[in-house]
CSV table of C-alpha atoms and ligand atoms in Angstrom, one decimal:
chain,number,residue,atom,x,y,z
H,115,MET,CA,0.1,0.0,0.1
H,116,GLY,CA,2.3,2.7,0.7
H,117,ASN,CA,2.7,5.9,2.5
H,118,CYS,CA,-0.1,8.4,1.6
H,119,ALA,CA,-0.7,12.3,2.4
H,120,ILE,CA,-4.1,13.4,2.5
H,121,VAL,CA,-3.6,17.2,1.9
H,122,GLY,CA,-6.2,20.5,0.7
H,123,ILE,CA,-6.4,21.7,-3.1
H,124,ASN,CA,-8.1,25.2,-2.6
H,125,TRP,CA,-8.2,27.6,0.7
H,126,GLY,CA,-8.8,24.9,3.0
H,127,ASP,CA,-11.7,23.6,4.7
H,128,GLU,CA,-12.0,20.8,2.2
H,129,GLY,CA,-12.7,18.0,4.2
H,130,LYS,CA,-9.1,16.6,4.5
H,131,GLY,CA,-9.9,15.3,8.6
H,132,ARG,CA,-12.9,13.7,7.3
H,133,MET,CA,-11.0,11.4,4.3
H,134,VAL,CA,-8.2,10.5,6.9
H,135,ASP,CA,-10.9,9.8,9.7
H,136,LEU,CA,-12.2,7.0,6.8
H,137,LEU,CA,-9.0,6.0,5.5
H,138,THR,CA,-6.8,5.9,8.7
H,139,GLY,CA,-7.9,2.6,9.5
H,140,GLN,CA,-5.6,1.4,6.8
H,141,TYR,CA,-2.7,2.6,8.3
H,142,ASP,CA,-0.1,2.3,11.1
H,143,VAL,CA,0.7,6.2,11.7
H,144,VAL,CA,-0.8,9.3,11.2
H,145,VAL,CA,1.4,12.2,11.2
H,146,ARG,CA,0.3,16.1,11.6
H,147,TYR,CA,3.4,18.1,9.7
H,148,GLN,CA,3.0,21.6,9.6
H,149,GLY,CA,0.2,24.6,11.0
H,150,GLY,CA,-1.1,24.6,14.3
H,151,GLY,CA,-4.2,25.2,16.0
H,152,ASN,CA,-5.2,28.2,13.6
H,153,ALA,CA,-7.4,25.8,12.0
H,154,GLY,CA,-9.9,22.7,12.9
H,155,HIS,CA,-10.5,19.7,10.5
H,156,THR,CA,-13.9,18.2,11.7
H,157,VAL,CA,-14.3,14.8,12.1
H,158,VAL,CA,-18.0,12.8,13.0
H,159,ASN,CA,-17.5,9.2,13.8
H,160,GLY,CA,-19.0,7.2,16.4
H,161,HIS,CA,-17.6,8.9,19.3
H,162,GLY,CA,-19.2,12.4,18.2
H,163,LYS,CA,-18.2,15.5,16.3
H,164,PHE,CA,-14.9,17.1,16.6
H,165,ALA,CA,-13.1,19.5,15.3
H,166,LEU,CA,-8.9,18.8,15.6
H,167,HIS,CA,-6.7,21.3,15.7
H,168,LEU,CA,-3.3,20.0,16.4
H,169,LEU,CA,-4.3,16.1,17.6
H,170,PRO,CA,-3.9,14.2,14.3
H,171,SER,CA,-7.3,12.7,13.0
H,172,GLY,CA,-6.0,9.4,13.5
H,173,ILE,CA,-6.6,9.7,17.4
H,174,PHE,CA,-9.6,7.5,16.9
H,175,HIS,CA,-8.9,4.7,15.5
H,176,GLU,CA,-7.1,2.0,18.3
H,177,ASN,CA,-3.9,0.4,16.8
H,178,VAL,CA,-2.9,4.0,15.1
H,179,VAL,CA,0.0,6.0,16.4
H,180,ASN,CA,-0.1,9.3,15.9
H,181,VAL,CA,2.7,11.8,15.8
H,182,ILE,CA,2.6,15.8,15.6
H,183,GLY,CA,6.1,16.2,13.6
H,184,ASN,CA,9.0,18.8,14.1
H,185,GLY,CA,7.3,21.2,11.7
H,186,VAL,CA,3.6,22.2,13.9
H,187,ALA,CA,3.6,25.2,15.7
H,188,LEU,CA,3.3,23.2,19.0
H,189,ASP,CA,0.8,25.2,21.3
H,190,PRO,CA,0.7,23.6,24.5
H,191,GLU,CA,-2.1,25.3,26.3
H,192,ASN,CA,-4.1,24.6,22.9
H,193,LEU,CA,-2.9,21.1,23.1
H,194,ILE,CA,-3.9,20.2,26.9
H,195,SER,CA,-6.9,21.3,26.2
H,196,GLU,CA,-8.0,19.7,22.9
H,197,ILE,CA,-6.7,16.6,24.8
H,198,GLU,CA,-9.0,17.2,27.7
H,199,SER,CA,-12.0,17.8,25.5
H,200,VAL,CA,-11.5,14.9,23.2
H,201,SER,CA,-11.0,12.1,26.1
H,202,ALA,CA,-14.1,13.6,28.0
H,203,LYS,CA,-16.1,11.9,25.0
H,204,GLY,CA,-14.5,8.6,25.7
H,205,VAL,CA,-11.3,8.5,23.2
H,206,LYS,CA,-8.2,6.8,24.5
H,207,ILE,CA,-5.1,9.1,24.2
H,208,ASP,CA,-2.1,8.3,25.7
H,209,SER,CA,1.8,8.5,25.2
H,210,ASN,CA,1.3,5.0,23.4
H,211,ASN,CA,-0.9,6.5,20.7
H,212,LEU,CA,0.5,10.2,20.6
H,213,LYS,CA,3.8,10.8,20.3
H,214,ILE,CA,5.1,14.7,19.6
H,215,SER,CA,8.3,15.4,18.6
H,216,ASP,CA,10.7,16.4,20.8
H,217,ARG,CA,12.5,18.9,17.6
H,218,ALA,CA,8.8,20.2,17.2
H,219,SER,CA,9.2,24.4,18.2
H,220,LEU,CA,6.9,25.8,21.1
H,221,LEU,CA,4.2,28.3,20.5
H,222,LEU,CA,5.0,30.6,23.3
H,223,PRO,CA,2.2,32.6,25.3
H,224,TRP,CA,3.0,35.7,23.7
H,225,HIS,CA,2.9,34.6,20.0
H,226,ARG,CA,-1.1,34.7,20.2
H,227,GLU,CA,-0.8,38.6,22.1
H,228,GLN,CA,1.9,39.7,19.3
H,229,ASP,CA,-0.8,38.1,16.9
H,230,ALA,CA,-3.7,39.9,18.4
H,231,LEU,CA,-1.7,43.2,18.7
H,232,GLU,CA,-0.9,43.4,15.1
H,233,GLU,CA,-4.0,42.1,13.1
H,234,ALA,CA,-5.3,45.5,15.7
H,235,ARG,CA,-2.6,47.7,14.7
H,236,LEU,CA,-3.6,46.8,10.5
H,237,GLU,CA,-7.1,47.4,11.4
H,238,ASP,CA,-9.0,47.2,7.8
H,239,ARG,CA,-5.8,46.0,6.1
H,240,LYS,CA,-5.5,42.9,8.2
H,241,TYR,CA,-4.8,39.5,7.0
H,242,GLY,CA,-7.7,37.5,8.3
H,243,SER,CA,-5.5,36.0,11.3
H,244,THR,CA,-7.0,33.8,13.5
H,245,LYS,CA,-5.0,35.0,16.1
H,246,GLN,CA,-3.6,32.0,17.3
H,247,GLY,CA,0.1,32.9,17.4
H,248,ILE,CA,1.2,31.2,14.1
H,249,ALA,CA,2.6,34.1,12.2
H,250,PRO,CA,4.7,35.3,14.8
H,251,PHE,CA,5.7,31.9,15.9
H,252,TYR,CA,7.2,30.9,12.5
H,253,SER,CA,8.8,34.1,12.2
H,254,ASP,CA,10.5,33.0,15.6
H,255,LYS,CA,11.2,29.8,14.5
H,256,TYR,CA,13.4,31.0,11.5
H,257,GLN,CA,14.5,33.5,13.7
H,258,LYS,CA,15.6,30.5,16.2
H,259,LYS,CA,14.1,32.4,19.1
H,260,THR,CA,11.9,29.9,20.4
H,261,VAL,CA,12.7,26.6,22.2
H,262,LEU,CA,12.0,22.9,21.0
H,263,ALA,CA,9.8,20.3,23.4
H,264,GLY,CA,12.6,18.4,23.6
H,265,GLU,CA,14.1,21.2,26.0
H,266,LEU,CA,11.3,20.3,28.5
H,267,PHE,CA,13.3,17.4,29.8
H,268,TYR,CA,15.8,20.1,30.7
H,269,PRO,CA,14.0,22.6,33.0
H,270,ASP,CA,17.3,24.8,34.2
H,271,GLU,CA,18.7,25.2,30.7
H,272,LEU,CA,14.8,26.2,29.3
H,273,ARG,CA,14.0,28.3,31.7
H,274,GLU,CA,17.4,30.3,31.4
H,275,ASN,CA,16.5,30.5,27.4
H,276,LEU,CA,12.7,31.5,27.9
H,277,SER,CA,14.0,34.4,30.5
H,278,GLU,CA,16.0,35.5,27.6
H,279,LEU,CA,13.7,35.1,24.5
H,280,MET,CA,11.0,36.9,27.0
H,281,GLU,CA,13.1,40.2,27.6
H,282,TRP,CA,14.0,40.0,23.8
H,283,LYS,CA,10.3,40.0,23.1
H,284,ASN,CA,9.1,42.2,25.8
H,285,LEU,CA,11.0,44.9,23.5
H,286,THR,CA,8.9,44.3,21.1
H,287,LEU,CA,5.1,44.3,23.0
H,288,THR,CA,6.2,47.6,25.2
H,289,GLY,CA,8.1,49.1,22.6
H,290,VAL,CA,6.2,48.7,19.3
H,291,TYR,CA,2.8,48.0,20.2
H,292,GLY,CA,2.5,49.4,24.1
H,293,ALA,CA,1.4,46.9,25.3
H,294,GLU,CA,1.8,45.3,28.9
H,295,PRO,CA,5.5,43.3,29.3
H,296,PHE,CA,5.0,39.6,30.2
H,297,THR,CA,6.1,38.8,33.6
H,298,ALA,CA,8.9,35.8,35.0
H,299,GLU,CA,5.6,34.8,36.9
H,300,GLN,CA,3.4,34.4,34.1
H,301,LEU,CA,6.0,32.2,32.1
H,302,GLU,CA,6.2,30.0,35.3
H,303,GLU,CA,2.1,29.2,35.5
H,304,TRP,CA,2.6,28.6,31.8
H,305,LEU,CA,5.3,25.9,32.2
H,306,GLU,CA,3.4,24.2,35.2
H,307,ASN,CA,-0.2,24.7,33.8
H,308,TYR,CA,1.0,23.5,30.0
H,309,ALA,CA,3.9,23.1,28.8
H,310,PHE,CA,5.2,20.4,31.5
H,311,LYS,CA,2.1,18.1,30.8
H,312,ILE,CA,2.8,17.5,27.5
H,313,ARG,CA,6.2,16.2,28.5
H,314,PRO,CA,4.9,12.2,28.1
H,315,TYR,CA,4.3,12.0,25.0
H,316,ILE,CA,7.5,13.7,24.0
H,317,THR,CA,10.0,11.4,21.9
H,318,ASP,CA,12.5,11.5,19.3
H,319,THR,CA,9.6,10.5,16.8
H,320,GLY,CA,12.4,11.0,13.6
H,321,LYS,CA,13.5,7.7,14.9
H,322,LEU,CA,9.8,6.2,15.1
H,323,LEU,CA,9.2,6.7,11.8
H,324,ARG,CA,12.3,5.4,10.4
H,325,GLU,CA,11.8,2.2,12.1
H,326,ALA,CA,7.9,2.4,11.5
H,327,GLN,CA,9.3,2.5,7.2
H,328,ALA,CA,12.0,-0.3,8.0
H,329,ALA,CA,9.1,-2.5,9.3
H,330,GLY,CA,7.2,-1.9,6.6
H,331,LYS,CA,4.5,-0.2,8.0
H,332,ASN,CA,2.1,2.6,6.4
H,333,ILE,CA,2.3,5.9,7.3
H,334,LEU,CA,-0.2,8.9,6.7
H,335,PHE,CA,0.6,12.7,6.7
H,336,GLU,CA,-2.4,14.8,7.2
H,337,ALA,CA,-2.1,18.4,6.3
H,338,GLN,CA,-3.6,21.3,7.2
H,339,LEU,CA,-5.3,24.1,5.2
H,340,GLY,CA,-4.5,23.8,1.3
H,341,SER,CA,-2.2,24.9,-1.7
H,342,LEU,CA,-3.6,28.2,-1.9
H,343,ARG,CA,-2.5,29.4,1.1
H,344,ASP,CA,0.9,27.5,1.2
H,345,LEU,CA,3.6,30.4,2.4
H,346,ASP,CA,6.0,29.7,-1.3
H,347,PHE,CA,3.1,28.9,-3.8
H,348,GLY,CA,-0.3,30.3,-2.6
H,349,ILE,CA,-1.9,33.7,-2.6
H,350,TYR,CA,0.9,35.3,-0.6
H,351,PRO,CA,0.7,37.4,1.6
H,352,PHE,CA,-3.0,35.8,2.3
H,353,THR,CA,-1.2,32.4,2.6
H,354,THR,CA,-0.5,30.5,6.6
H,355,SER,CA,3.1,31.1,7.5
H,356,SER,CA,4.0,27.4,6.8
H,357,ASN,CA,4.0,24.9,3.8
H,358,THR,CA,1.0,23.4,3.0
H,359,THR,CA,2.4,21.3,-0.1
H,360,ALA,CA,2.7,17.2,0.4
H,361,ALA,CA,6.5,18.0,-0.8
H,362,PHE,CA,6.9,19.1,3.2
H,363,ALA,CA,5.9,16.2,5.0
H,364,PRO,CA,8.8,14.4,5.0
H,365,VAL,CA,10.3,17.5,6.3
H,366,GLY,CA,7.7,18.6,8.8
H,367,SER,CA,7.5,15.0,10.0
H,368,GLY,CA,10.8,14.3,10.9
H,369,CYS,CA,11.3,11.8,8.6
H,370,PRO,CA,12.9,13.5,5.3
H,371,SER,CA,13.7,9.8,3.4
H,372,ALA,CA,9.8,8.9,3.7
H,373,ARG,CA,8.5,8.4,0.1
H,374,ILE,CA,4.9,9.3,-0.6
H,375,ASP,CA,3.2,7.1,-2.8
H,376,GLU,CA,-0.1,8.6,-3.2
H,377,ILE,CA,-1.0,11.9,-2.6
H,378,ILE,CA,-4.9,12.5,-2.1
H,379,GLY,CA,-6.2,15.6,-3.0
H,380,VAL,CA,-9.3,17.2,-1.4
H,381,VAL,CA,-11.4,19.6,-3.1
H,382,LYS,CA,-14.9,20.6,-2.2
H,383,ALA,CA,-17.9,20.6,-5.0
H,384,TYR,CA,-17.7,24.5,-4.6
H,385,SER,CA,-15.4,26.7,-3.1
H,386,THR,CA,-14.8,28.3,0.1
H,387,CYS,CA,-12.5,30.4,1.7
H,388,VAL,CA,-11.9,32.2,5.5
H,389,GLY,CA,-10.1,35.3,6.2
H,390,GLU,CA,-9.2,38.0,3.5
H,391,GLY,CA,-7.4,38.0,0.2
H,392,PRO,CA,-8.5,37.8,-3.3
H,393,PHE,CA,-11.3,35.0,-4.0
H,394,THR,CA,-12.4,35.4,-7.5
H,395,CYS,CA,-15.6,33.4,-7.7
H,396,GLU,CA,-16.9,35.2,-4.4
H,397,TRP,CA,-20.9,35.1,-4.6
H,398,PHE,CA,-22.7,37.7,-2.1
H,399,GLY,CA,-26.2,38.5,-0.9
H,400,GLU,CA,-28.7,35.8,-0.9
H,401,GLU,CA,-27.2,33.3,-3.6
H,402,ALA,CA,-24.4,32.9,-1.2
H,403,GLU,CA,-26.3,32.9,2.2
H,404,MET,CA,-28.4,30.1,0.7
H,405,LEU,CA,-25.0,28.2,0.3
H,406,ARG,CA,-23.5,29.0,3.2
H,407,GLU,CA,-26.4,27.7,5.1
H,408,ALA,CA,-26.3,24.4,2.7
H,409,GLY,CA,-23.2,23.4,3.7
H,410,GLY,CA,-22.7,24.9,7.1
H,411,GLU,CA,-19.8,26.8,6.5
H,412,TYR,CA,-18.6,28.9,9.3
H,413,GLY,CA,-15.5,28.3,10.2
H,414,ALA,CA,-14.5,25.6,12.6
H,415,LYS,CA,-11.9,27.0,14.8
H,416,THR,CA,-13.7,31.0,14.5
H,417,GLY,CA,-17.1,30.2,13.7
H,418,ARG,CA,-16.9,32.9,11.3
H,419,PRO,CA,-18.9,32.9,8.0
H,420,ARG,CA,-16.6,31.6,5.0
H,421,ARG,CA,-17.1,33.0,2.2
H,422,VAL,CA,-18.4,31.0,-0.5
H,423,GLY,CA,-18.7,30.8,-4.6
H,424,PRO,CA,-19.0,28.0,-7.2
H,425,LEU,CA,-16.0,25.4,-8.1
H,426,ASP,CA,-13.2,27.0,-9.4
H,427,LEU,CA,-11.4,24.6,-11.9
H,428,VAL,CA,-8.6,27.3,-12.6
H,429,ALA,CA,-7.2,27.5,-9.0
H,430,THR,CA,-7.5,23.8,-8.3
H,431,ARG,CA,-6.3,22.8,-11.4
H,432,TYR,CA,-2.8,24.6,-10.0
H,433,GLY,CA,-3.5,23.8,-6.3
H,434,VAL,CA,-3.5,19.9,-7.8
H,435,LYS,CA,0.0,20.6,-10.1
H,436,VAL,CA,1.4,22.6,-6.6
H,437,GLN,CA,0.6,19.4,-4.5
H,438,ALA,CA,1.1,16.5,-7.4
H,439,ALA,CA,-1.6,14.6,-6.2
H,440,THR,CA,-2.3,11.7,-7.4
H,441,CYS,CA,-6.0,11.1,-6.9
H,442,ILE,CA,-8.8,13.3,-5.8
H,443,ALA,CA,-11.6,13.5,-3.1
H,444,LEU,CA,-14.2,15.7,-4.1
H,445,THR,CA,-16.5,16.6,-1.1
H,446,LYS,CA,-19.7,17.7,0.0
H,447,LEU,CA,-21.6,17.2,-3.2
H,448,ASP,CA,-24.7,16.3,-1.3
H,449,VAL,CA,-24.4,20.6,-0.5
H,450,LEU,CA,-25.3,21.1,-4.2
H,451,SER,CA,-28.7,19.1,-3.9
H,452,TYR,CA,-30.4,22.3,-3.9
H,453,MET,CA,-29.3,24.1,-6.9
H,454,ASP,CA,-31.5,24.1,-10.4
H,455,THR,CA,-28.3,25.4,-12.6
H,456,ILE,CA,-24.8,24.6,-11.3
H,457,PRO,CA,-21.8,27.5,-12.2
H,458,VAL,CA,-18.2,25.7,-12.5
H,459,CYS,CA,-15.9,28.1,-13.5
H,460,THR,CA,-13.7,27.1,-16.3
H,461,HIS,CA,-11.5,29.7,-17.1
H,462,TYR,CA,-10.2,33.4,-16.0
H,463,LEU,CA,-10.4,36.7,-18.0
H,464,LEU,CA,-7.1,38.9,-17.0
H,465,GLY,CA,-6.7,42.3,-19.0
H,466,GLY,CA,-9.3,41.1,-21.3
H,467,GLU,CA,-7.7,37.6,-22.7
H,468,LYS,CA,-9.3,34.7,-21.3
H,469,THR,CA,-6.9,31.9,-19.4
H,470,ASP,CA,-6.6,28.6,-18.2
H,471,GLU,CA,-3.7,30.2,-15.7
H,472,PHE,CA,-4.2,30.7,-12.2
H,473,PRO,CA,-2.0,34.1,-11.9
H,474,PHE,CA,0.3,35.6,-10.0
H,475,PRO,CA,-0.8,36.8,-6.6
H,476,ALA,CA,-0.8,40.8,-7.5
H,477,ALA,CA,-2.7,39.8,-10.8
H,478,LEU,CA,-4.8,38.0,-8.8
H,479,PRO,CA,-7.6,40.9,-7.8
H,480,GLY,CA,-7.8,42.0,-12.0
H,481,ALA,CA,-9.1,37.9,-13.0
H,482,LYS,CA,-12.8,37.8,-13.7
H,483,PRO,CA,-14.5,34.4,-13.6
H,484,VAL,CA,-16.2,32.8,-16.9
H,485,PHE,CA,-18.7,30.4,-15.8
H,486,GLU,CA,-20.4,27.0,-17.6
H,487,TYR,CA,-23.6,26.1,-16.2
H,488,LEU,CA,-24.8,22.6,-15.6
H,489,PRO,CA,-27.9,21.4,-14.4
H,490,GLY,CA,-28.6,20.7,-11.1
H,491,TRP,CA,-30.1,17.1,-9.9
H,492,LYS,CA,-32.6,18.2,-7.3
H,493,LYS,CA,-32.5,15.0,-5.6
H,494,ASP,CA,-31.3,13.9,-1.8
H,495,ILE,CA,-28.1,12.3,-2.8
H,496,SER,CA,-26.7,11.5,1.2
H,497,ASN,CA,-27.5,7.8,0.7
H,498,VAL,CA,-26.1,6.8,-2.5
H,499,ARG,CA,-23.1,4.9,-2.0
H,500,ARG,CA,-22.1,3.6,-5.8
H,501,PHE,CA,-20.7,5.9,-8.4
H,502,GLU,CA,-23.6,4.8,-10.9
H,503,ASP,CA,-26.4,5.1,-8.5
H,504,LEU,CA,-26.4,9.1,-8.8
H,505,PRO,CA,-28.5,10.7,-10.7
H,506,GLU,CA,-26.9,11.2,-14.0
H,507,GLU,CA,-26.6,14.9,-13.2
H,508,ALA,CA,-24.4,14.4,-10.6
H,509,ARG,CA,-22.2,12.0,-12.5
H,510,ASP,CA,-21.8,14.4,-15.3
H,511,TYR,CA,-20.7,17.0,-12.8
H,512,VAL,CA,-18.5,14.8,-11.1
H,513,LEU,CA,-16.7,13.9,-14.6
H,514,PHE,CA,-16.8,17.5,-16.0
H,515,ALA,CA,-14.6,18.8,-12.7
H,516,GLU,CA,-12.7,15.7,-13.3
H,517,SER,CA,-12.0,16.8,-16.6
H,518,GLY,CA,-11.3,20.4,-15.8
H,519,ILE,CA,-9.3,19.4,-12.8
H,520,GLY,CA,-7.1,16.9,-15.0
H,521,CYS,CA,-6.5,14.3,-11.9
H,522,ARG,CA,-9.0,11.0,-11.2
H,523,ILE,CA,-11.8,11.7,-8.8
H,524,GLY,CA,-11.4,8.6,-6.9
H,525,TYR,CA,-13.6,9.3,-3.7
H,526,VAL,CA,-16.7,11.7,-3.7
H,527,SER,CA,-18.0,12.4,-0.2
H,528,VAL,CA,-22.2,12.5,0.1
H,529,GLY,CA,-22.3,13.6,3.9
H,530,PRO,CA,-19.8,14.6,6.7
H,531,GLU,CA,-20.6,10.6,8.5
H,532,ARG,CA,-17.1,8.4,7.6
H,533,ASP,CA,-19.4,6.0,5.7
H,534,SER,CA,-21.0,8.9,3.6
H,535,ILE,CA,-18.8,7.7,0.6
H,536,ILE,CA,-18.7,6.6,-3.0
H,537,VAL,CA,-15.4,5.0,-3.7
H,538,ARG,CA,-14.7,4.8,-7.5
Y,46,GDP,P1,-10.9,19.9,7.0
Y,46,GDP,O1,-10.1,21.1,8.1
Y,46,GDP,O2,-10.1,20.5,5.4
Y,46,GDP,O3,-11.0,19.1,7.9
Y,46,GDP,O4,-12.4,21.0,6.7
Y,46,GDP,P2,-13.3,21.3,7.7
Y,46,GDP,O5,-13.3,20.3,9.1
Y,46,GDP,O6,-14.0,22.6,7.5
Y,46,GDP,O7,-14.4,19.6,6.9
Y,46,GDP,C1,-15.4,20.7,6.0
Y,46,GDP,C2,-16.7,20.5,6.9
Y,46,GDP,O8,-17.7,19.6,6.1
Y,46,GDP,C3,-17.0,20.0,8.5
Y,46,GDP,O9,-18.0,19.7,9.3
Y,46,GDP,C4,-16.9,18.4,7.6
Y,46,GDP,O10,-18.4,17.3,8.9
Y,46,GDP,C5,-18.2,18.4,6.7
Y,46,GDP,N1,-18.2,17.4,5.8
Y,46,GDP,C6,-17.2,16.8,5.1
Y,46,GDP,N2,-17.5,16.0,4.2
Y,46,GDP,C7,-19.1,15.9,3.4
Y,46,GDP,C8,-19.9,15.6,2.8
Y,46,GDP,O11,-19.5,15.2,1.9
Y,46,GDP,N3,-21.2,16.6,2.7
Y,46,GDP,C9,-21.4,17.4,4.1
Y,46,GDP,N4,-22.7,17.6,3.9
Y,46,GDP,N5,-20.4,17.6,5.0
Y,46,GDP,C10,-19.3,17.1,5.3
């Protein structure tokens, strides 16, 4: 079977968590390799409904080892509260099934505050941060101004390092933003209440993954957000601060030698986008409201209404190339069942010219969508489990999307539950 990455093709929220939850049973190890508590993977299964932020979605399967890799923005406070809330619903989480990389850098208590202060400073020019401290965290990581999870086993040196980092960060908090400085007492509270509590899970996950590879075990890499939010290939600066692409998985998971045999790109049957930035196919008014309601499009982390619009084949084609996807999972097809006709964006108009190519970020605000209109099926399809049992119009919609995207659609999801899936 080999290793697999499940990645987002668009702006995030494509339904990756639901696909990981579905497929995890076939893998021995599930790894989160980038991002942090800024996005949520929604999973609905026998245990209930969960919005996972840092925990890998394999946590619900017995006998699966879940790894939080070195590429993740590890926020001990968020992780401890997530472990507590998921455990409270009867899910077993212990040091056997959850492993945290000793090389993951810690998101420190001031990162969230700095994020919020910067968004407030930007006022109406803000990037739409979820204020989880992700951008300040990654900036500090690359400046070597944070600490590694493994340092929690060396408390004396850690306290010394943190105290120096706090002195440095306070210069920014007080000098740039006029905010209160962090104190040694606050830092100590954070260490005792959150950071030291993650120690039982910390280990050399690089070694664990190398051994799993050597033993012929299969690894599933779970990404956060999507291609268009990738720091290098997305709609910069309206991206996240990490690489959301499958190519980063071996590095961010701690196993650079890992080969990825299959890359499942998750695409929603229509478009959604949280936060700021150009969103070419955006709908407004009543038609946006209807789609948002039908799809329950409110952020898993923030509850913010998501921006919505029709399927964008230009952006999706680009997203597929960036991810090097080998197979597509098309989710939420059931949501479109209310529409009489369904628009699909096949091209953009840019400077009066029709184009197939996704534009450079600075040119993107000038792009206008060109739509084709497909007939709707106007039937509940949530109980369909075989492709041939879908109404003809729904099949045609999937085939039209497949040829426009240029990659095989191997899964069609028709509901949030684990088994609401058509495997082609
Ligand atoms: P992720 O971050 O990519 O995992 O995406 P989200 O957590 O935002 O998941 C998308 C939302 O759609 C969640 O509320 C899922 O439960 C839900 N969902 C996923 N697949 C389907 C589907 O095929 N149909 C419907 N109706 N809902 C789905």
